[in-house]
XYZ file of C-alpha atoms in Angstrom:
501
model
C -22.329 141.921 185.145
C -21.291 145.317 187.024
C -18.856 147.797 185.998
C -16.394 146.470 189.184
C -17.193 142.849 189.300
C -13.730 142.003 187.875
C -12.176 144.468 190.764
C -10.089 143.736 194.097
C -12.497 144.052 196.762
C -10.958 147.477 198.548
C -10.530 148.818 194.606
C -14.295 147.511 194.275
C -14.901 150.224 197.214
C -13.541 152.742 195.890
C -14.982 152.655 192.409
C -18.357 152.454 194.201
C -17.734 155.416 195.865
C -16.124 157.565 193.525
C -19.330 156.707 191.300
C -21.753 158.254 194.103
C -19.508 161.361 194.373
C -19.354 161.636 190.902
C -23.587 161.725 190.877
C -23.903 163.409 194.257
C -21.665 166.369 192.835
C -20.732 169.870 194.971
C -23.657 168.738 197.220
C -21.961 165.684 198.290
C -23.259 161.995 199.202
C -25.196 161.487 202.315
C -22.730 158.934 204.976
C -25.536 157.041 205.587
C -26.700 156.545 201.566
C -22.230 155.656 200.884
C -22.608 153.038 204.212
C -25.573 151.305 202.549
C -24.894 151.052 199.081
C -21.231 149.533 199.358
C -22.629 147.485 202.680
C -19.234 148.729 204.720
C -19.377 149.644 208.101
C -17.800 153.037 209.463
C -14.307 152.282 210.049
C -13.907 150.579 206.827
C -15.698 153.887 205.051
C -13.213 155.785 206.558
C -10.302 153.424 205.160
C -11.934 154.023 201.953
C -12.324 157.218 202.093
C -8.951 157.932 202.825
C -7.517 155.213 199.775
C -9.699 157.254 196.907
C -8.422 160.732 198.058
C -5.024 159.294 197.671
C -5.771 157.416 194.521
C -7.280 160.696 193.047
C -4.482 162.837 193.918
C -2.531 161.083 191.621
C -4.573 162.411 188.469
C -4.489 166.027 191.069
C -2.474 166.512 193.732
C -5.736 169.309 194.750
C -8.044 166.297 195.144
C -10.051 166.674 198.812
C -12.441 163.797 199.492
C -14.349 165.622 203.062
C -16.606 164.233 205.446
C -18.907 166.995 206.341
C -22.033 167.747 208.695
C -24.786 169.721 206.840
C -28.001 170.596 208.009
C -27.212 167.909 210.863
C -26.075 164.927 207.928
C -23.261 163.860 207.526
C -22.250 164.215 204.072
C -18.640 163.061 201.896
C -17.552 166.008 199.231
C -15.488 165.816 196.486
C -13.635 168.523 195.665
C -10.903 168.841 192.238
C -8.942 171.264 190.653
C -9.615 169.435 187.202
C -12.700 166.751 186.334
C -12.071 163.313 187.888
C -10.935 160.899 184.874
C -12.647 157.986 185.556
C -12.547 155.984 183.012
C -8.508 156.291 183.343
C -8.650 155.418 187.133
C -10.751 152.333 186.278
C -8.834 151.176 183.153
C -5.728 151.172 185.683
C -7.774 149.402 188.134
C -8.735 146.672 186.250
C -5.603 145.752 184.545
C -3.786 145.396 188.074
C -6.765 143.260 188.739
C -5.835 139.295 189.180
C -9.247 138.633 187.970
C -8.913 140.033 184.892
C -5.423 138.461 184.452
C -7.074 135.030 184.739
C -9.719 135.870 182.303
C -7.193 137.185 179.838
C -4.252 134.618 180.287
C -7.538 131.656 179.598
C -8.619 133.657 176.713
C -5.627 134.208 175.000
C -4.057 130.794 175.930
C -7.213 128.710 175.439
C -6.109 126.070 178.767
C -3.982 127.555 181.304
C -3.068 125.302 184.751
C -3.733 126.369 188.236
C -0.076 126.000 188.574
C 0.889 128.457 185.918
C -2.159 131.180 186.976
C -0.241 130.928 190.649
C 3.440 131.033 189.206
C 1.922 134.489 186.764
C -0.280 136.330 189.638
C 1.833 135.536 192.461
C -0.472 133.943 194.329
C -1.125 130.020 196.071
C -3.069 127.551 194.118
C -5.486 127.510 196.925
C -6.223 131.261 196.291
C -6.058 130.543 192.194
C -8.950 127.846 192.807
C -11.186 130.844 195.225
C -10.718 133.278 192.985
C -12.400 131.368 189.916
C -14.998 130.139 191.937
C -15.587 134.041 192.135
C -15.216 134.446 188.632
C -17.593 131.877 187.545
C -20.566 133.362 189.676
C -20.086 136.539 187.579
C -20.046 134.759 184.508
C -22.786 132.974 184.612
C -24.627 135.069 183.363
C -22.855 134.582 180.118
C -23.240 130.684 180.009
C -19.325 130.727 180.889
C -17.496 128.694 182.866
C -13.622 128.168 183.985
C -13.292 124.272 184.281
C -10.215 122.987 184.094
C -8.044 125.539 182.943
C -10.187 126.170 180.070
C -13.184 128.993 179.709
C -15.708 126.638 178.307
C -19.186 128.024 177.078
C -20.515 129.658 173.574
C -17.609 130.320 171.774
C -19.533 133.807 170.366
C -19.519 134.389 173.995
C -16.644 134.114 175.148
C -15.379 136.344 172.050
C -17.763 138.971 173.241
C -15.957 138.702 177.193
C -12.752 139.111 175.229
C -13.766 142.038 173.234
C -15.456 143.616 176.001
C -12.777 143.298 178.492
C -9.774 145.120 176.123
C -12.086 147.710 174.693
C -12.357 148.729 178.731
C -8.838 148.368 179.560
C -7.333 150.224 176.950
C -7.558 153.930 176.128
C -8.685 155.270 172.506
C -5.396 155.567 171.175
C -4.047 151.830 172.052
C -7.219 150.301 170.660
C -6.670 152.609 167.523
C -3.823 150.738 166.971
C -5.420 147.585 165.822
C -6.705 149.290 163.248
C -2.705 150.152 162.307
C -2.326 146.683 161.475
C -1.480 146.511 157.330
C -3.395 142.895 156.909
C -6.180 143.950 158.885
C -6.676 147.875 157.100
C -5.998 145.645 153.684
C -8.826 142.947 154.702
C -11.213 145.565 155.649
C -10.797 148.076 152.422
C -10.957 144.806 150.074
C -14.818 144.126 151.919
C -15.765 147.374 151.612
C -14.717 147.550 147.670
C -16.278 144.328 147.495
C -19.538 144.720 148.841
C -19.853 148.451 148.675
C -19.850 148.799 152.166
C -18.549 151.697 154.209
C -17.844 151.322 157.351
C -17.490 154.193 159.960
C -13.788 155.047 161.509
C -15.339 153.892 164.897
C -16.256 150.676 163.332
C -13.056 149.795 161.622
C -11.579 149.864 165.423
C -14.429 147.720 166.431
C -13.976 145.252 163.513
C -10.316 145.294 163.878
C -10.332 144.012 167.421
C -12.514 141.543 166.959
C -10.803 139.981 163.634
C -7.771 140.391 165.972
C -9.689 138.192 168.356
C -10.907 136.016 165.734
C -7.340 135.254 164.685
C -6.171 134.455 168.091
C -8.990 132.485 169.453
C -9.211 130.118 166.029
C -5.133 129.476 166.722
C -5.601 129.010 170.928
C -8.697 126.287 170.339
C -6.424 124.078 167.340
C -3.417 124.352 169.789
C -5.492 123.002 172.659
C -8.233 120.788 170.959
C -11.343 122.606 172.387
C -14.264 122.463 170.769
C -15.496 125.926 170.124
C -18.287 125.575 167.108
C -21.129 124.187 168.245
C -23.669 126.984 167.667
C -26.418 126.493 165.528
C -25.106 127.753 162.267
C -28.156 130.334 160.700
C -29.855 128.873 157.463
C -28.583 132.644 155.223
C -27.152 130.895 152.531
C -29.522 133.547 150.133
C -28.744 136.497 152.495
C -26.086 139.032 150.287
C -24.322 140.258 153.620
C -23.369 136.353 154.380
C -22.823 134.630 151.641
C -20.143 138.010 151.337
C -18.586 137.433 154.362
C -17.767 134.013 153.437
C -16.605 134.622 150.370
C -14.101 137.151 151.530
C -13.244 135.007 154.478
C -12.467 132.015 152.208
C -10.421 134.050 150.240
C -8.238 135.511 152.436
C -7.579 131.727 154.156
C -7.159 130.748 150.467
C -4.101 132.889 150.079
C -2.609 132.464 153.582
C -3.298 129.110 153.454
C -5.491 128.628 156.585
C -8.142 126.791 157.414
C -11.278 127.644 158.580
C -15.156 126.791 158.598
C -18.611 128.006 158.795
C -18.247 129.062 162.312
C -16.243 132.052 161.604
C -18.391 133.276 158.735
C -21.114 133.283 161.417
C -19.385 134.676 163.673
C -18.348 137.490 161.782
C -21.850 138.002 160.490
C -23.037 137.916 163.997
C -20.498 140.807 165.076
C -21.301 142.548 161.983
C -25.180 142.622 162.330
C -25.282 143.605 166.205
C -22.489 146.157 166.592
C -22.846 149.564 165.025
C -20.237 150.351 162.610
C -21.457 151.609 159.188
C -20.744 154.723 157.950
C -24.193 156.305 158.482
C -22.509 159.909 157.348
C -22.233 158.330 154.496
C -23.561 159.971 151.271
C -24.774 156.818 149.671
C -27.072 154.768 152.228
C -28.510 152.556 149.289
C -26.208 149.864 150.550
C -27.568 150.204 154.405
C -31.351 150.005 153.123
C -29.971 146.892 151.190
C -28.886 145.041 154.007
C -31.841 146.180 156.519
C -34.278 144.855 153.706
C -32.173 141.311 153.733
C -32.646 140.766 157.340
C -34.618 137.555 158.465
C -38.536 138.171 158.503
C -38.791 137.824 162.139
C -36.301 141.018 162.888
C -38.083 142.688 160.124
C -41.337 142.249 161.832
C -40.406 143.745 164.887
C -38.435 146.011 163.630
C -41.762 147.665 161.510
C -43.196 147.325 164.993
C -40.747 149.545 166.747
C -41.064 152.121 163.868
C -45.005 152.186 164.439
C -44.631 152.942 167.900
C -42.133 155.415 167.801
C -44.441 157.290 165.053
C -47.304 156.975 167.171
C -45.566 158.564 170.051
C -44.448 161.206 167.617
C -47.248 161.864 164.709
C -44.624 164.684 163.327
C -41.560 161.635 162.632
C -42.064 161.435 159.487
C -42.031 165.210 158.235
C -39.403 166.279 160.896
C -36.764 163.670 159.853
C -35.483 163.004 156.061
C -35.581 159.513 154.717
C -31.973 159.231 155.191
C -31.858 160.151 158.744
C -35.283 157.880 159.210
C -33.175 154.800 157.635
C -30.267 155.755 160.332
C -32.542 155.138 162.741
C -34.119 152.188 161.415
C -30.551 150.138 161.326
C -29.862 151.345 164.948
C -32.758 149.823 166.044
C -31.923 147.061 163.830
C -28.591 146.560 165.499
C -30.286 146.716 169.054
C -32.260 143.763 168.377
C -29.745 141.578 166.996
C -27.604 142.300 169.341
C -29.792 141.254 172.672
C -30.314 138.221 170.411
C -27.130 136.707 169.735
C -25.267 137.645 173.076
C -27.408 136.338 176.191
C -24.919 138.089 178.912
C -24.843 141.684 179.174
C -22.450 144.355 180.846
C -23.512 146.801 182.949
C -22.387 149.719 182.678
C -19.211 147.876 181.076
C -19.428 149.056 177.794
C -18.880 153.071 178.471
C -22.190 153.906 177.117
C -24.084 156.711 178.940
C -27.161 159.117 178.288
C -26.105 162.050 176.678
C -28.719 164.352 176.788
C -30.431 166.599 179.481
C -34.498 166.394 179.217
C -37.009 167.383 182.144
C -37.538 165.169 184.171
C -41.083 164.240 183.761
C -39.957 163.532 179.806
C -37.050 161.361 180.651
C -39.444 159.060 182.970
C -42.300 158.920 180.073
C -39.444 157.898 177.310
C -37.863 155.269 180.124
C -41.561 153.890 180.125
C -41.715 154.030 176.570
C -38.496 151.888 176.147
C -39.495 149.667 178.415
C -42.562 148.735 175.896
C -40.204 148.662 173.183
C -37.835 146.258 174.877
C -40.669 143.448 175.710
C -42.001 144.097 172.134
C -38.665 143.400 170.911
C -39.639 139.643 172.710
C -42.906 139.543 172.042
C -42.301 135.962 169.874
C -43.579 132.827 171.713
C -40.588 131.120 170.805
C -38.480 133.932 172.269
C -37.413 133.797 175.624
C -35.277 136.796 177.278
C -33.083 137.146 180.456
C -32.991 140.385 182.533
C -29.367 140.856 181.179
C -31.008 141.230 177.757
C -33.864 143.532 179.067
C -31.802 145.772 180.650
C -29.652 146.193 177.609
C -32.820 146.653 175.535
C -34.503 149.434 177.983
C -30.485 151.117 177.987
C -30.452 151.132 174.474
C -33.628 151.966 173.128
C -33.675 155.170 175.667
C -30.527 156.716 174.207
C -32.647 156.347 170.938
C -35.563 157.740 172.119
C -33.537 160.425 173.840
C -32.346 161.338 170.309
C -35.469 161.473 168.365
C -36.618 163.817 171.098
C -33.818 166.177 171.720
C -32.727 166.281 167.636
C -36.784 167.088 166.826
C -38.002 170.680 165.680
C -37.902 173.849 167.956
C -40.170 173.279 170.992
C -43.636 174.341 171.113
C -44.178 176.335 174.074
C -47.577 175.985 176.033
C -48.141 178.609 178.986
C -50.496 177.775 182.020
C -52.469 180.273 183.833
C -55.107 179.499 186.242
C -56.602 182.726 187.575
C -55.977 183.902 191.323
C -55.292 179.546 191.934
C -50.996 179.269 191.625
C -51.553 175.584 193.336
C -54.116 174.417 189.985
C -51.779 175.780 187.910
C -48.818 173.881 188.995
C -50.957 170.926 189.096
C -52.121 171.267 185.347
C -48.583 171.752 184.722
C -47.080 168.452 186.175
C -50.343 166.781 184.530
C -49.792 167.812 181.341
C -45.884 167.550 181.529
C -46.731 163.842 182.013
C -49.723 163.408 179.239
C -47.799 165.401 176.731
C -44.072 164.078 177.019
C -43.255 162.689 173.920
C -45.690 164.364 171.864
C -44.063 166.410 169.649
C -41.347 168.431 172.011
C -43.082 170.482 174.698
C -42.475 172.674 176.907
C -44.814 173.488 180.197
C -44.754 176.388 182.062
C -46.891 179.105 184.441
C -47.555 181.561 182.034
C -45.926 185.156 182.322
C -46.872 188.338 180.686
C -43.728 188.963 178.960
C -43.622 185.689 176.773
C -45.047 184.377 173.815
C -46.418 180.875 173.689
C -47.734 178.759 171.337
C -50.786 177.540 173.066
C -51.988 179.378 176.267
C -54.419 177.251 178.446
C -56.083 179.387 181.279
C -59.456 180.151 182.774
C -59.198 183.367 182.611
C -60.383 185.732 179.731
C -58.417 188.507 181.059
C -55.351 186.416 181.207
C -56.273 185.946 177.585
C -55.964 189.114 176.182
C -53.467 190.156 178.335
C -50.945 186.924 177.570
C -49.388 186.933 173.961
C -50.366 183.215 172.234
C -50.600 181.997 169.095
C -53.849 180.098 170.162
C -55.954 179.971 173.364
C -57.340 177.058 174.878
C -60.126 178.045 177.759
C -61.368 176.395 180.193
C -64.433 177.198 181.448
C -66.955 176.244 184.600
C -65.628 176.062 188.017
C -64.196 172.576 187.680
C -61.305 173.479 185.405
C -61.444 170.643 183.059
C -59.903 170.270 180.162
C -59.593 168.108 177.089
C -56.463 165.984 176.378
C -57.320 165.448 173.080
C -58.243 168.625 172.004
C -55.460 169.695 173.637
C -53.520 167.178 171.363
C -55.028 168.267 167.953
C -54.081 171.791 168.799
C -50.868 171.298 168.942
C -50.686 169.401 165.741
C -52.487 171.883 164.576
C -49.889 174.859 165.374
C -46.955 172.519 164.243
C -48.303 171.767 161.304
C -48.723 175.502 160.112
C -45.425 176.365 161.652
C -44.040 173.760 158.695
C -45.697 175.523 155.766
């Protein structure tokens, strides 16, 4: 599901193209590259073109979308007084959105007729029944389906939709607001007290919305009959985190005298186990290593797995990060996998998550490879099947990680490249090695100058040698240039490793 499959087609357009303006930035999107990714022809570009500038200037009346000629392409620029807020713009965008009133009226409702959807959007029943024909291509994906008047499917899923869809329509300080609610900030401090949880402030929100949702969902399926609990119910009647849940749960429709079954314990657990919102600042993390060590053997497994290749990638893990901040990681992958699990659909670029951090380029395409093995590892069951939804959410997920580990490691260890009277070899090496080494340790590749010090120096040249300050020398010698990647390797352990004493 994309970030603007729930958008009017012309609003669609325009999302699209802010998007490659955004990424283009001064330099501007090539005509041709706008025509082909929104599949528009020229005169409808230009319609476009025209409704985003206006659009904009209402965040900035200085807004100037241009279609220039440079270096004979023709180019669109977007220029601002003040960065584009585009997560505003789309928030607006999607609540004006018919689609998204359907799938909010059926989800809050439970059955709605094609009568009333007409009577609430404005719209002819004829053009209620075309746009959920729409609606139900998207969500597939998520084993959903509008049938009459009711979303039928997975009840987790359909949870998740709901979830998904306010937490992208409303800004920070409306969603705060669940978390305002006295019942809910009582229910919440009682668990943590109970099981001596804490939960961070962005989880609250996140657990507050989706006991909200919870609440509103178990009254909208007893008003209108609809079976909702037909998931397989997990056999964690000895697991401390469940049998928790349901005891609170039970208690709480004890004294407001409601009823409720196994389903929502699941549910809750479900939520609980793939979102992250423990308090990982927390001074205490006994209770987090608690509930990682309680997870089912099968999660366990992989998750060791995941560990052992991310050490292997980087021999230093260990000794660069504390136990605590080694346990962090070790529930965010945690989280990862449970959450590709239990929800099959996945959204796109729908859930506001980006990458964060700036890495050479060579690095960020080695660590993109390296989640990709961590994401079909995370599958590597025979029992477990995955869809691309759930790869793609892995590979996102697991980079941002990966991203981390690299970025938050030790100072860089700087290796210098000088291949006598031969710039071309040198810039070779340096790609090579950019490539071999990224990941290993955190590295940084460059023609050696004079007027720097490096860690390692590797050159062919004894002059270069003397003359070039290093803290060790790797030479290559004969007329081939070669060099080992191994020794190469061991050298810089070797250098980090005295660095640390």
């Amino acid at each position: 599901m994309n970030l603007d499959d729930f958008l009017e087609n012309d609003e669609r357009r325009e999302v699209q193209l802010l998007q490659l303006l955004l990424k283009a930035g001064a330099a501007g999107c090539l005509y041709t590259t706008a025509i082909t990714t929104l599949g528009v022809s020229g005169s409808t570009m230009g319609t476009t073109v025209a409704a985003l500038q206006q659009r904009i200037r209402g965040f900035d009346a200085a807004a100037d979308i241009s279609v220039t000629d440079s270096g004979g392409q023709r180019c669109i620029c977007l220029q601002t007084r003040t960065p584009v807020n585009f997560s505003e713009l789309y928030r607006q965008l999607l609540v004006q959105s018919k689609s998204y009133r359907i799938l909010l009226t059926l989800l809050q409702k439970g059955k709605v007729s094609a009568d009333e959807l007409a009577q609430l959007l404005y719209i002819s029943k004829p053009a209620v029944f075309r746009r959920i024909k729409l609606l139900n291509q998207v969500l597939a994906a998520f084993s959903l389906q509008i049938k009459g008047g009711t979303l039928i499917g997975p009840e987790i899923a359909l949870r998740y939709l709901y979830y998904r869809l306010l937490l992208n329509s409303h800004d920070y300080d409306t969603l705060a607001s669940f978390t305002e609610a006295y019942s809910l900030r009582q229910f919440i401090a009682a668990f943590e007290a109970r099981e001596h949880l804490k939960f961070s402030m962005i989880g609250r929100l996140k657990l507050s919305i989706w006991l909200d949702i919870a609440l509103k969902r178990h009254f909208a399926a007893e008003q209108n009959r609809v079976k909702t609990s037909k998931e397989p119910l997990l056999s964690l009647d000895h697991n401390h985190l469940y049998r928790g849940i349901r005891n609170w749960l039970f208690d709480l429709a004890r004294q407001y005298a409601l009823v409720i079954d196994e389903f929502e314990v699941s549910s809750l657990y479900i939520f609980m186990t793939s979102m992250e919102i423990l308090d990982l600042d927390d001074r205490d993390l006994s209770p987090v290593a608690q509930y990682l060590d309680e997870v089912t053997p099968e999660i366990k497994k992989v998750r060791a797995q995941l560990m052992a290749r991310i050490e292997l990638a980087y021999p230093a893990f260990k000794r660069r990060f504390t136990g605590d901040t080694q346990l962090r990681i070790r529930y965010i992958l945690n989280q990862i996998q449970m959450h590709a699990r239990f929800f099959s659909g996945h959204f796109h670029l729908f859930d506001g998550e980006r990458i964060n951090y700036q890495v050479d380029q060579s690095v960020l395409q080695h660590l993109e490879r390296m989640a990709g093995e961590l994401a079909m590892l995370t599958f590597d069951h025979p029992q477990q099947s995955y869809s691309p939804e759930q790869l793609l959410f892995l590979k996102r997920r697991y980079l941002n990680v990966l991203l981390l580990i690299h970025v938050q490691s030790d100072a860089p260890l700087y290796v210098g490249i000088c291949m006598h009277d031969d710039w071309s070899i040198t810039a070779g090496m340096v790609a090579r090695l950019r490539v071999a080494l990224a990941g290993y340790y955190h590295v940084i590749i460059d023609n050696a100058v004079a007027d720097c010090v490096y860690d390692l120096l590797i050159t062919n040249s004894a002059t270069a040698a003397n003359q070039i300050k290093a803290k060790e020398r790797y030479l290559l010698t004969g007329i081939e240039n070669r060099y080992d990647l191994e020794q190469i390797r061991a050298l810089l352990a070797t250098i980090d490793q005295k660095r640390k004493q």
